mmCIF file with all atom_site columns, N, CA and C in Angstrom:
data_model
loop_
_atom_site.group_PDB
_atom_site.id
_atom_site.type_symbol
_atom_site.label_atom_id
_atom_site.label_alt_id
_atom_site.label_comp_id
_atom_site.label_asym_id
_atom_site.label_entity_id
_atom_site.label_seq_id
_atom_site.pdbx_PDB_ins_code
_atom_site.Cartn_x
_atom_site.Cartn_y
_atom_site.Cartn_z
_atom_site.occupancy
_atom_site.B_iso_or_equiv
_atom_site.pdbx_formal_charge
_atom_site.auth_seq_id
_atom_site.auth_comp_id
_atom_site.auth_asym_id
_atom_site.auth_atom_id
_atom_site.pdbx_PDB_model_num
ATOM 1   N N  . MET A 1 1  ? 180.879 36.929 122.393 1.00 69.00 ? 1002 MET A N  1
ATOM 2   C CA . MET A 1 1  ? 181.711 37.386 121.543 1.00 69.00 ? 1002 MET A CA 1
ATOM 3   C C  . MET A 1 1  ? 181.480 38.903 121.228 1.00 69.00 ? 1002 MET A C  1
ATOM 4   N N  . THR A 1 2  ? 180.199 39.285 121.400 1.00 70.00 ? 1003 THR A N  1
ATOM 5   C CA . THR A 1 2  ? 180.161 40.925 121.131 1.00 70.00 ? 1003 THR A CA 1
ATOM 6   C C  . THR A 1 2  ? 181.171 41.889 121.800 1.00 70.00 ? 1003 THR A C  1
ATOM 7   N N  . ASN A 1 3  ? 181.731 41.203 123.339 1.00 81.00 ? 1004 ASN A N  1
ATOM 8   C CA . ASN A 1 3  ? 182.557 42.007 124.047 1.00 81.00 ? 1004 ASN A CA 1
ATOM 9   C C  . ASN A 1 3  ? 184.022 41.927 123.422 1.00 81.00 ? 1004 ASN A C  1
ATOM 10  N N  . VAL A 1 4  ? 184.260 40.926 122.362 1.00 79.00 ? 1005 VAL A N  1
ATOM 11  C CA . VAL A 1 4  ? 185.515 40.988 121.972 1.00 79.00 ? 1005 VAL A CA 1
ATOM 12  C C  . VAL A 1 4  ? 185.376 41.951 120.702 1.00 79.00 ? 1005 VAL A C  1
ATOM 13  N N  . PRO A 1 5  ? 186.523 43.036 120.949 1.00 80.00 ? 1006 PRO A N  1
ATOM 14  C CA . PRO A 1 5  ? 186.794 43.958 119.873 1.00 80.00 ? 1006 PRO A CA 1
ATOM 15  C C  . PRO A 1 5  ? 187.267 43.373 118.573 1.00 80.00 ? 1006 PRO A C  1
ATOM 16  N N  . TYR A 1 6  ? 186.238 43.778 117.440 1.00 83.00 ? 1007 TYR A N  1
ATOM 17  C CA . TYR A 1 6  ? 186.793 43.329 115.942 1.00 83.00 ? 1007 TYR A CA 1
ATOM 18  C C  . TYR A 1 6  ? 186.726 41.955 115.909 1.00 83.00 ? 1007 TYR A C  1
ATOM 19  N N  . TRP A 1 7  ? 185.604 41.188 116.657 1.00 86.00 ? 1008 TRP A N  1
ATOM 20  C CA . TRP A 1 7  ? 185.458 40.047 116.676 1.00 86.00 ? 1008 TRP A CA 1
ATOM 21  C C  . TRP A 1 7  ? 185.135 39.348 115.004 1.00 86.00 ? 1008 TRP A C  1
ATOM 22  N N  . GLN A 1 8  ? 184.722 40.073 114.092 1.00 89.00 ? 1009 GLN A N  1
ATOM 23  C CA . GLN A 1 8  ? 184.460 39.691 113.108 1.00 89.00 ? 1009 GLN A CA 1
ATOM 24  C C  . GLN A 1 8  ? 185.932 39.334 112.391 1.00 89.00 ? 1009 GLN A C  1
ATOM 25  N N  . TRP A 1 9  ? 187.024 40.376 112.321 1.00 88.00 ? 1010 TRP A N  1
ATOM 26  C CA . TRP A 1 9  ? 188.181 40.076 111.874 1.00 88.00 ? 1010 TRP A CA 1
ATOM 27  C C  . TRP A 1 9  ? 188.795 39.026 112.556 1.00 88.00 ? 1010 TRP A C  1
ATOM 28  N N  . LEU A 1 10 ? 188.707 38.642 113.776 1.00 89.00 ? 1011 LEU A N  1
ATOM 29  C CA . LEU A 1 10 ? 189.065 37.526 114.393 1.00 89.00 ? 1011 LEU A CA 1
ATOM 30  C C  . LEU A 1 10 ? 188.450 36.244 113.753 1.00 89.00 ? 1011 LEU A C  1
ATOM 31  N N  . MET A 1 11 ? 187.492 36.248 113.461 1.00 93.00 ? 1012 MET A N  1
ATOM 32  C CA . MET A 1 11 ? 186.980 34.652 112.960 1.00 93.00 ? 1012 MET A CA 1
ATOM 33  C C  . MET A 1 11 ? 187.340 34.634 111.710 1.00 93.00 ? 1012 MET A C  1
ATOM 34  N N  . LEU A 1 12 ? 187.203 35.805 110.931 1.00 94.00 ? 1013 LEU A N  1
ATOM 35  C CA . LEU A 1 12 ? 187.818 35.743 109.552 1.00 94.00 ? 1013 LEU A CA 1
ATOM 36  C C  . LEU A 1 12 ? 189.167 35.388 109.126 1.00 94.00 ? 1013 LEU A C  1
ATOM 37  N N  . MET A 1 13 ? 190.128 35.885 110.335 1.00 93.00 ? 1014 MET A N  1
ATOM 38  C CA . MET A 1 13 ? 191.441 35.491 110.198 1.00 93.00 ? 1014 MET A CA 1
ATOM 39  C C  . MET A 1 13 ? 191.554 34.053 110.738 1.00 93.00 ? 1014 MET A C  1
ATOM 40  N N  . TYR A 1 14 ? 190.736 33.474 111.643 1.00 94.00 ? 1015 TYR A N  1
ATOM 41  C CA . TYR A 1 14 ? 191.089 32.112 112.111 1.00 94.00 ? 1015 TYR A CA 1
ATOM 42  C C  . TYR A 1 14 ? 190.465 31.497 111.007 1.00 94.00 ? 1015 TYR A C  1
ATOM 43  N N  . PHE A 1 15 ? 189.628 31.702 110.483 1.00 96.00 ? 1016 PHE A N  1
ATOM 44  C CA . PHE A 1 15 ? 188.993 30.760 109.543 1.00 96.00 ? 1016 PHE A CA 1
ATOM 45  C C  . PHE A 1 15 ? 190.095 30.488 108.307 1.00 96.00 ? 1016 PHE A C  1
ATOM 46  N N  . ALA A 1 16 ? 190.538 31.591 107.839 1.00 96.00 ? 1017 ALA A N  1
ATOM 47  C CA . ALA A 1 16 ? 191.443 31.523 106.805 1.00 96.00 ? 1017 ALA A CA 1
ATOM 48  C C  . ALA A 1 16 ? 193.129 31.272 107.191 1.00 96.00 ? 1017 ALA A C  1
ATOM 49  N N  . MET A 1 17 ? 193.575 31.188 108.449 1.00 96.00 ? 1018 MET A N  1
ATOM 50  C CA . MET A 1 17 ? 194.886 31.168 108.808 1.00 96.00 ? 1018 MET A CA 1
ATOM 51  C C  . MET A 1 17 ? 194.688 29.944 109.692 1.00 96.00 ? 1018 MET A C  1
ATOM 52  N N  . VAL A 1 18 ? 193.593 29.108 110.274 1.00 97.00 ? 1019 VAL A N  1
ATOM 53  C CA . VAL A 1 18 ? 193.891 28.059 110.912 1.00 97.00 ? 1019 VAL A CA 1
ATOM 54  C C  . VAL A 1 18 ? 192.994 26.822 110.303 1.00 97.00 ? 1019 VAL A C  1
ATOM 55  N N  . ALA A 1 19 ? 191.751 27.051 110.259 1.00 97.00 ? 1020 ALA A N  1
ATOM 56  C CA . ALA A 1 19 ? 190.663 26.004 109.585 1.00 97.00 ? 1020 ALA A CA 1
ATOM 57  C C  . ALA A 1 19 ? 190.885 25.782 108.233 1.00 97.00 ? 1020 ALA A C  1
ATOM 58  N N  . VAL A 1 20 ? 191.436 26.716 107.434 1.00 97.00 ? 1021 VAL A N  1
ATOM 59  C CA . VAL A 1 20 ? 191.878 26.101 105.772 1.00 97.00 ? 1021 VAL A CA 1
ATOM 60  C C  . VAL A 1 20 ? 193.004 25.159 105.995 1.00 97.00 ? 1021 VAL A C  1
ATOM 61  N N  . PRO A 1 21 ? 194.063 25.807 106.502 1.00 97.00 ? 1022 PRO A N  1
ATOM 62  C CA . PRO A 1 21 ? 195.188 24.927 106.625 1.00 97.00 ? 1022 PRO A CA 1
ATOM 63  C C  . PRO A 1 21 ? 195.030 23.344 107.240 1.00 97.00 ? 1022 PRO A C  1
ATOM 64  N N  . VAL A 1 22 ? 194.586 23.456 108.089 1.00 97.00 ? 1023 VAL A N  1
ATOM 65  C CA . VAL A 1 22 ? 194.413 22.410 109.009 1.00 97.00 ? 1023 VAL A CA 1
ATOM 66  C C  . VAL A 1 22 ? 193.407 21.583 108.343 1.00 97.00 ? 1023 VAL A C  1
ATOM 67  N N  . PHE A 1 23 ? 192.397 21.639 107.818 1.00 97.00 ? 1024 PHE A N  1
ATOM 68  C CA . PHE A 1 23 ? 191.609 20.893 106.526 1.00 97.00 ? 1024 PHE A CA 1
ATOM 69  C C  . PHE A 1 23 ? 192.249 20.512 105.682 1.00 97.00 ? 1024 PHE A C  1
ATOM 70  N N  . ALA A 1 24 ? 193.192 21.167 105.115 1.00 97.00 ? 1025 ALA A N  1
ATOM 71  C CA . ALA A 1 24 ? 193.895 20.908 103.926 1.00 97.00 ? 1025 ALA A CA 1
ATOM 72  C C  . ALA A 1 24 ? 194.916 19.733 104.247 1.00 97.00 ? 1025 ALA A C  1
ATOM 73  N N  . LEU A 1 25 ? 195.695 20.068 105.494 1.00 96.00 ? 1026 LEU A N  1
ATOM 74  C CA . LEU A 1 25 ? 196.727 18.848 105.781 1.00 96.00 ? 1026 LEU A CA 1
ATOM 75  C C  . LEU A 1 25 ? 195.956 17.819 106.047 1.00 96.00 ? 1026 LEU A C  1
ATOM 76  N N  . HIS A 1 26 ? 194.773 17.920 106.815 1.00 95.00 ? 1027 HIS A N  1
ATOM 77  C CA . HIS A 1 26 ? 193.721 16.547 107.155 1.00 95.00 ? 1027 HIS A CA 1
ATOM 78  C C  . HIS A 1 26 ? 193.555 15.781 105.820 1.00 95.00 ? 1027 HIS A C  1
ATOM 79  N N  . VAL A 1 27 ? 193.383 16.682 104.863 1.00 95.00 ? 1028 VAL A N  1
ATOM 80  C CA . VAL A 1 27 ? 192.843 15.798 103.474 1.00 95.00 ? 1028 VAL A CA 1
ATOM 81  C C  . VAL A 1 27 ? 194.047 15.063 102.970 1.00 95.00 ? 1028 VAL A C  1
ATOM 82  N N  . TYR A 1 28 ? 195.140 15.943 102.956 1.00 94.00 ? 1029 TYR A N  1
ATOM 83  C CA . TYR A 1 28 ? 196.132 15.135 102.431 1.00 94.00 ? 1029 TYR A CA 1
ATOM 84  C C  . TYR A 1 28 ? 196.858 14.132 103.104 1.00 94.00 ? 1029 TYR A C  1
ATOM 85  N N  . LEU A 1 29 ? 196.794 14.370 104.582 1.00 92.00 ? 1030 LEU A N  1
ATOM 86  C CA . LEU A 1 29 ? 197.627 13.095 105.160 1.00 92.00 ? 1030 LEU A CA 1
ATOM 87  C C  . LEU A 1 29 ? 196.370 11.870 105.306 1.00 92.00 ? 1030 LEU A C  1
ATOM 88  N N  . LYS A 1 30 ? 195.242 12.150 105.288 1.00 90.00 ? 1031 LYS A N  1
ATOM 89  C CA . LYS A 1 30 ? 194.300 11.135 105.322 1.00 90.00 ? 1031 LYS A CA 1
ATOM 90  C C  . LYS A 1 30 ? 194.377 10.356 104.024 1.00 90.00 ? 1031 LYS A C  1
ATOM 91  N N  . ARG A 1 31 ? 194.675 10.933 103.034 1.00 90.00 ? 1032 ARG A N  1
ATOM 92  C CA . ARG A 1 31 ? 194.774 9.936  101.538 1.00 90.00 ? 1032 ARG A CA 1
ATOM 93  C C  . ARG A 1 31 ? 196.296 9.460  101.769 1.00 90.00 ? 1032 ARG A C  1
ATOM 94  N N  . LYS A 1 32 ? 197.027 10.057 102.470 1.00 88.00 ? 1033 LYS A N  1
ATOM 95  C CA . LYS A 1 32 ? 198.537 9.418  102.232 1.00 88.00 ? 1033 LYS A CA 1
ATOM 96  C C  . LYS A 1 32 ? 198.774 7.953  103.465 1.00 88.00 ? 1033 LYS A C  1
ATOM 97  N N  . PHE A 1 33 ? 198.096 8.680  104.771 1.00 83.00 ? 1034 PHE A N  1
ATOM 98  C CA . PHE A 1 33 ? 198.394 7.802  105.625 1.00 83.00 ? 1034 PHE A CA 1
ATOM 99  C C  . PHE A 1 33 ? 197.358 6.776  106.084 1.00 83.00 ? 1034 PHE A C  1
ATOM 100 N N  . LEU A 1 34 ? 196.121 7.093  105.936 1.00 76.00 ? 1035 LEU A N  1
ATOM 101 C CA . LEU A 1 34 ? 194.993 6.310  106.546 1.00 76.00 ? 1035 LEU A CA 1
ATOM 102 C C  . LEU A 1 34 ? 194.447 5.331  105.829 1.00 76.00 ? 1035 LEU A C  1
ATOM 103 N N  . HIS A 1 35 ? 194.814 5.126  104.371 1.00 79.00 ? 1036 HIS A N  1
ATOM 104 C CA . HIS A 1 35 ? 194.340 3.881  103.847 1.00 79.00 ? 1036 HIS A CA 1
ATOM 105 C C  . HIS A 1 35 ? 194.760 2.633  104.248 1.00 79.00 ? 1036 HIS A C  1
ATOM 106 N N  . LYS A 1 36 ? 195.887 2.464  104.656 1.00 81.00 ? 1037 LYS A N  1
ATOM 107 C CA . LYS A 1 36 ? 196.525 1.415  105.564 1.00 81.00 ? 1037 LYS A CA 1
ATOM 108 C C  . LYS A 1 36 ? 196.717 1.839  106.945 1.00 81.00 ? 1037 LYS A C  1
ATOM 109 N N  . ARG A 1 37 ? 196.153 1.444  107.919 1.00 85.00 ? 1038 ARG A N  1
ATOM 110 C CA . ARG A 1 37 ? 196.291 2.212  109.338 1.00 85.00 ? 1038 ARG A CA 1
ATOM 111 C C  . ARG A 1 37 ? 197.233 1.484  109.884 1.00 85.00 ? 1038 ARG A C  1
ATOM 112 N N  . SER A 1 38 ? 198.161 2.058  110.685 1.00 90.00 ? 1039 SER A N  1
ATOM 113 C CA . SER A 1 38 ? 199.040 1.382  111.560 1.00 90.00 ? 1039 SER A CA 1
ATOM 114 C C  . SER A 1 38 ? 199.227 2.435  112.439 1.00 90.00 ? 1039 SER A C  1
ATOM 115 N N  . PHE A 1 39 ? 199.710 1.964  113.937 1.00 91.00 ? 1040 PHE A N  1
ATOM 116 C CA . PHE A 1 39 ? 199.882 2.976  114.905 1.00 91.00 ? 1040 PHE A CA 1
ATOM 117 C C  . PHE A 1 39 ? 200.892 4.048  114.597 1.00 91.00 ? 1040 PHE A C  1
ATOM 118 N N  . ALA A 1 40 ? 201.532 3.875  114.017 1.00 91.00 ? 1041 ALA A N  1
ATOM 119 C CA . ALA A 1 40 ? 202.948 4.968  113.500 1.00 91.00 ? 1041 ALA A CA 1
ATOM 120 C C  . ALA A 1 40 ? 202.074 5.977  112.701 1.00 91.00 ? 1041 ALA A C  1
ATOM 121 N N  . LYS A 1 41 ? 201.358 5.743  111.816 1.00 90.00 ? 1042 LYS A N  1
ATOM 122 C CA . LYS A 1 41 ? 200.558 6.389  110.853 1.00 90.00 ? 1042 LYS A CA 1
ATOM 123 C C  . LYS A 1 41 ? 199.789 7.218  111.531 1.00 90.00 ? 1042 LYS A C  1
ATOM 124 N N  . LEU A 1 42 ? 198.865 6.648  112.380 1.00 90.00 ? 1043 LEU A N  1
ATOM 125 C CA . LEU A 1 42 ? 197.724 7.492  113.194 1.00 90.00 ? 1043 LEU A CA 1
ATOM 126 C C  . LEU A 1 42 ? 198.670 8.537  114.220 1.00 90.00 ? 1043 LEU A C  1
ATOM 127 N N  . LEU A 1 43 ? 199.636 7.959  114.800 1.00 93.00 ? 1044 LEU A N  1
ATOM 128 C CA . LEU A 1 43 ? 200.420 9.060  115.563 1.00 93.00 ? 1044 LEU A CA 1
ATOM 129 C C  . LEU A 1 43 ? 200.872 9.989  114.738 1.00 93.00 ? 1044 LEU A C  1
ATOM 130 N N  . ILE A 1 44 ? 201.596 9.630  113.634 1.00 92.00 ? 1045 ILE A N  1
ATOM 131 C CA . ILE A 1 44 ? 202.396 10.869 112.682 1.00 92.00 ? 1045 ILE A CA 1
ATOM 132 C C  . ILE A 1 44 ? 200.901 11.851 112.500 1.00 92.00 ? 1045 ILE A C  1
ATOM 133 N N  . TYR A 1 45 ? 199.602 11.218 111.918 1.00 93.00 ? 1046 TYR A N  1
ATOM 134 C CA . TYR A 1 45 ? 198.677 11.929 111.651 1.00 93.00 ? 1046 TYR A CA 1
ATOM 135 C C  . TYR A 1 45 ? 198.105 12.915 112.600 1.00 93.00 ? 1046 TYR A C  1
ATOM 136 N N  . PHE A 1 46 ? 197.974 12.281 113.716 1.00 95.00 ? 1047 PHE A N  1
ATOM 137 C CA . PHE A 1 46 ? 197.574 13.066 115.107 1.00 95.00 ? 1047 PHE A CA 1
ATOM 138 C C  . PHE A 1 46 ? 198.618 14.198 115.426 1.00 95.00 ? 1047 PHE A C  1
ATOM 139 N N  . VAL A 1 47 ? 199.887 14.173 115.366 1.00 97.00 ? 1048 VAL A N  1
ATOM 140 C CA . VAL A 1 47 ? 200.790 14.996 115.912 1.00 97.00 ? 1048 VAL A CA 1
ATOM 141 C C  . VAL A 1 47 ? 200.721 15.900 114.760 1.00 97.00 ? 1048 VAL A C  1
ATOM 142 N N  . ALA A 1 48 ? 200.965 15.782 113.320 1.00 96.00 ? 1049 ALA A N  1
ATOM 143 C CA . ALA A 1 48 ? 200.894 16.823 112.125 1.00 96.00 ? 1049 ALA A CA 1
ATOM 144 C C  . ALA A 1 48 ? 199.730 17.649 112.238 1.00 96.00 ? 1049 ALA A C  1
ATOM 145 N N  . VAL A 1 49 ? 198.564 17.128 112.517 1.00 96.00 ? 1050 VAL A N  1
ATOM 146 C CA . VAL A 1 49 ? 197.319 17.986 112.323 1.00 96.00 ? 1050 VAL A CA 1
ATOM 147 C C  . VAL A 1 49 ? 197.258 18.765 113.808 1.00 96.00 ? 1050 VAL A C  1
ATOM 148 N N  . THR A 1 50 ? 197.567 18.159 114.926 1.00 97.00 ? 1051 THR A N  1
ATOM 149 C CA . THR A 1 50 ? 197.418 19.138 116.007 1.00 97.00 ? 1051 THR A CA 1
ATOM 150 C C  . THR A 1 50 ? 198.673 19.926 116.347 1.00 97.00 ? 1051 THR A C  1
ATOM 151 N N  . GLY A 1 51 ? 199.570 19.809 115.755 1.00 98.00 ? 1052 GLY A N  1
ATOM 152 C CA . GLY A 1 51 ? 200.704 20.461 115.749 1.00 98.00 ? 1052 GLY A CA 1
ATOM 153 C C  . GLY A 1 51 ? 200.743 21.979 114.784 1.00 98.00 ? 1052 GLY A C  1
ATOM 154 N N  . THR A 1 52 ? 200.175 21.505 113.797 1.00 97.00 ? 1053 THR A N  1
ATOM 155 C CA . THR A 1 52 ? 199.652 22.561 112.640 1.00 97.00 ? 1053 THR A CA 1
ATOM 156 C C  . THR A 1 52 ? 198.511 23.428 113.371 1.00 97.00 ? 1053 THR A C  1
ATOM 157 N N  . ALA A 1 53 ? 197.330 22.734 113.997 1.00 97.00 ? 1054 ALA A N  1
ATOM 158 C CA . ALA A 1 53 ? 196.538 23.756 114.280 1.00 97.00 ? 1054 ALA A CA 1
ATOM 159 C C  . ALA A 1 53 ? 196.910 24.600 115.533 1.00 97.00 ? 1054 ALA A C  1
ATOM 160 N N  . PHE A 1 54 ? 197.876 24.112 116.336 1.00 98.00 ? 1055 PHE A N  1
ATOM 161 C CA . PHE A 1 54 ? 198.175 24.901 117.591 1.00 98.00 ? 1055 PHE A CA 1
ATOM 162 C C  . PHE A 1 54 ? 198.988 25.947 117.049 1.00 98.00 ? 1055 PHE A C  1
ATOM 163 N N  . LEU A 1 55 ? 200.112 25.648 115.876 1.00 97.00 ? 1056 LEU A N  1
ATOM 164 C CA . LEU A 1 55 ? 200.808 26.797 115.657 1.00 97.00 ? 1056 LEU A CA 1
ATOM 165 C C  . LEU A 1 55 ? 200.181 27.847 114.584 1.00 97.00 ? 1056 LEU A C  1
ATOM 166 N N  . MET A 1 56 ? 199.209 27.304 114.122 1.00 97.00 ? 1057 MET A N  1
ATOM 167 C CA . MET A 1 56 ? 198.423 28.615 113.262 1.00 97.00 ? 1057 MET A CA 1
ATOM 168 C C  . MET A 1 56 ? 197.763 29.325 114.000 1.00 97.00 ? 1057 MET A C  1
ATOM 169 N N  . HIS A 1 57 ? 197.298 28.721 115.545 1.00 97.00 ? 1058 HIS A N  1
ATOM 170 C CA . HIS A 1 57 ? 196.282 29.277 116.272 1.00 97.00 ? 1058 HIS A CA 1
ATOM 171 C C  . HIS A 1 57 ? 197.183 30.476 117.052 1.00 97.00 ? 1058 HIS A C  1
ATOM 172 N N  . VAL A 1 58 ? 198.350 30.030 117.335 1.00 97.00 ? 1059 VAL A N  1
ATOM 173 C CA . VAL A 1 58 ? 199.284 30.947 118.181 1.00 97.00 ? 1059 VAL A CA 1
ATOM 174 C C  . VAL A 1 58 ? 199.685 32.041 116.927 1.00 97.00 ? 1059 VAL A C  1
ATOM 175 N N  . ILE A 1 59 ? 199.952 31.976 115.861 1.00 96.00 ? 1060 ILE A N  1
ATOM 176 C CA . ILE A 1 59 ? 200.332 32.887 114.842 1.00 96.00 ? 1060 ILE A CA 1
ATOM 177 C C  . ILE A 1 59 ? 199.173 33.757 114.736 1.00 96.00 ? 1060 ILE A C  1
ATOM 178 N N  . THR A 1 60 ? 197.910 33.332 114.697 1.00 95.00 ? 1061 THR A N  1
ATOM 179 C CA . THR A 1 60 ? 196.882 34.194 114.332 1.00 95.00 ? 1061 THR A CA 1
ATOM 180 C C  . THR A 1 60 ? 196.580 34.993 115.659 1.00 95.00 ? 1061 THR A C  1
ATOM 181 N N  . LEU A 1 61 ? 196.656 34.605 116.723 1.00 92.00 ? 1062 LEU A N  1
ATOM 182 C CA . LEU A 1 61 ? 196.245 35.385 117.885 1.00 92.00 ? 1062 LEU A CA 1
ATOM 183 C C  . LEU A 1 61 ? 197.478 36.365 117.999 1.00 92.00 ? 1062 LEU A C  1
ATOM 184 N N  . TRP A 1 62 ? 198.738 36.196 117.619 1.00 92.00 ? 1063 TRP A N  1
ATOM 185 C CA . TRP A 1 62 ? 199.881 37.352 117.539 1.00 92.00 ? 1063 TRP A CA 1
ATOM 186 C C  . TRP A 1 62 ? 199.583 38.272 116.587 1.00 92.00 ? 1063 TRP A C  1
ATOM 187 N N  . VAL A 1 63 ? 199.235 37.932 115.538 1.00 91.00 ? 1064 VAL A N  1
ATOM 188 C CA . VAL A 1 63 ? 198.692 38.954 114.442 1.00 91.00 ? 1064 VAL A CA 1
ATOM 189 C C  . VAL A 1 63 ? 197.428 39.735 114.925 1.00 91.00 ? 1064 VAL A C  1
ATOM 190 N N  . TYR A 1 64 ? 196.414 38.977 115.743 1.00 89.00 ? 1065 TYR A N  1
ATOM 191 C CA . TYR A 1 64 ? 195.217 39.847 116.058 1.00 89.00 ? 1065 TYR A CA 1
ATOM 192 C C  . TYR A 1 64 ? 195.703 40.886 117.301 1.00 89.00 ? 1065 TYR A C  1
ATOM 193 N N  . PHE A 1 65 ? 196.411 40.448 118.096 1.00 86.00 ? 1066 PHE A N  1
ATOM 194 C CA . PHE A 1 65 ? 197.080 41.186 119.427 1.00 86.00 ? 1066 PHE A CA 1
ATOM 195 C C  . PHE A 1 65 ? 197.765 42.235 119.023 1.00 86.00 ? 1066 PHE A C  1
ATOM 196 N N  . ASN A 1 66 ? 198.665 42.010 118.116 1.00 87.00 ? 1067 ASN A N  1
ATOM 197 C CA . ASN A 1 66 ? 199.558 42.811 117.816 1.00 87.00 ? 1067 ASN A CA 1
ATOM 198 C C  . ASN A 1 66 ? 199.137 44.125 116.604 1.00 87.00 ? 1067 ASN A C  1
ATOM 199 N N  . PHE A 1 67 ? 198.271 43.560 115.772 1.00 85.00 ? 1068 PHE A N  1
ATOM 200 C CA . PHE A 1 67 ? 197.922 44.502 114.785 1.00 85.00 ? 1068 PHE A CA 1
ATOM 201 C C  . PHE A 1 67 ? 196.487 44.921 114.419 1.00 85.00 ? 1068 PHE A C  1
ATOM 202 N N  . ILE A 1 68 ? 195.552 44.364 115.041 1.00 82.00 ? 1069 ILE A N  1
ATOM 203 C CA . ILE A 1 68 ? 193.933 44.336 114.678 1.00 82.00 ? 1069 ILE A CA 1
ATOM 204 C C  . ILE A 1 68 ? 193.475 44.968 116.129 1.00 82.00 ? 1069 ILE A C  1
ATOM 205 N N  . PHE A 1 69 ? 193.633 44.151 117.123 1.00 76.00 ? 1070 PHE A N  1
ATOM 206 C CA . PHE A 1 69 ? 193.140 44.646 118.483 1.00 76.00 ? 1070 PHE A CA 1
ATOM 207 C C  . PHE A 1 69 ? 193.820 45.995 118.923 1.00 76.00 ? 1070 PHE A C  1
ATOM 208 N N  . PRO A 1 70 ? 193.148 46.836 119.339 1.00 66.00 ? 1071 PRO A N  1
ATOM 209 C CA . PRO A 1 70 ? 193.356 48.053 119.639 1.00 66.00 ? 1071 PRO A CA 1
ATOM 210 C C  . PRO A 1 70 ? 194.404 48.110 121.054 1.00 66.00 ? 1071 PRO A C  1
ATOM 211 N N  . LYS A 1 71 ? 195.634 48.798 120.865 1.00 65.00 ? 1072 LYS A N  1
ATOM 212 C CA . LYS A 1 71 ? 196.931 48.788 121.874 1.00 65.00 ? 1072 LYS A CA 1
ATOM 213 C C  . LYS A 1 71 ? 196.419 49.707 123.113 1.00 65.00 ? 1072 LYS A C  1
ATOM 214 N N  . SER A 1 72 ? 195.481 50.192 122.923 1.00 55.00 ? 1073 SER A N  1
ATOM 215 C CA . SER A 1 72 ? 194.913 51.471 124.147 1.00 55.00 ? 1073 SER A CA 1
ATOM 216 C C  . SER A 1 72 ? 194.096 50.305 125.048 1.00 55.00 ? 1073 SER A C  1
ATOM 217 N N  . GLN A 1 73 ? 193.637 49.425 124.586 1.00 57.00 ? 1074 GLN A N  1
ATOM 218 C CA . GLN A 1 73 ? 192.659 48.390 125.488 1.00 57.00 ? 1074 GLN A CA 1
ATOM 219 C C  . GLN A 1 73 ? 193.326 47.337 126.316 1.00 57.00 ? 1074 GLN A C  1
ATOM 220 N N  . HIS A 1 74 ? 194.697 46.892 126.031 1.00 54.00 ? 1075 HIS A N  1
ATOM 221 C CA . HIS A 1 74 ? 195.253 46.072 126.703 1.00 54.00 ? 1075 HIS A CA 1
ATOM 222 C C  . HIS A 1 74 ? 196.780 46.352 127.031 1.00 54.00 ? 1075 HIS A C  1
ATOM 223 N N  . PRO A 1 75 ? 197.202 45.901 128.124 1.00 55.00 ? 1076 PRO A N  1
ATOM 224 C CA . PRO A 1 75 ? 198.363 46.559 128.814 1.00 55.00 ? 1076 PRO A CA 1
ATOM 225 C C  . PRO A 1 75 ? 199.782 46.164 127.863 1.00 55.00 ? 1076 PRO A C  1
#
């Protein structure tokens, strides 16, 4: 990680923009869907948590590469 410029900012952003929303969604959906398990509810839970994690990951890396990572170091 020491070779990644501003890695502390990346970790802070990743925690705030990916980990917290995904955990909050997990807690909400766990309460709503997983008390009576069915295949459809498990599928909705899995797709929602995975989709949210992927979307927030893409947004976080877009912000990092466009605003924090120095433009002179990448093409």
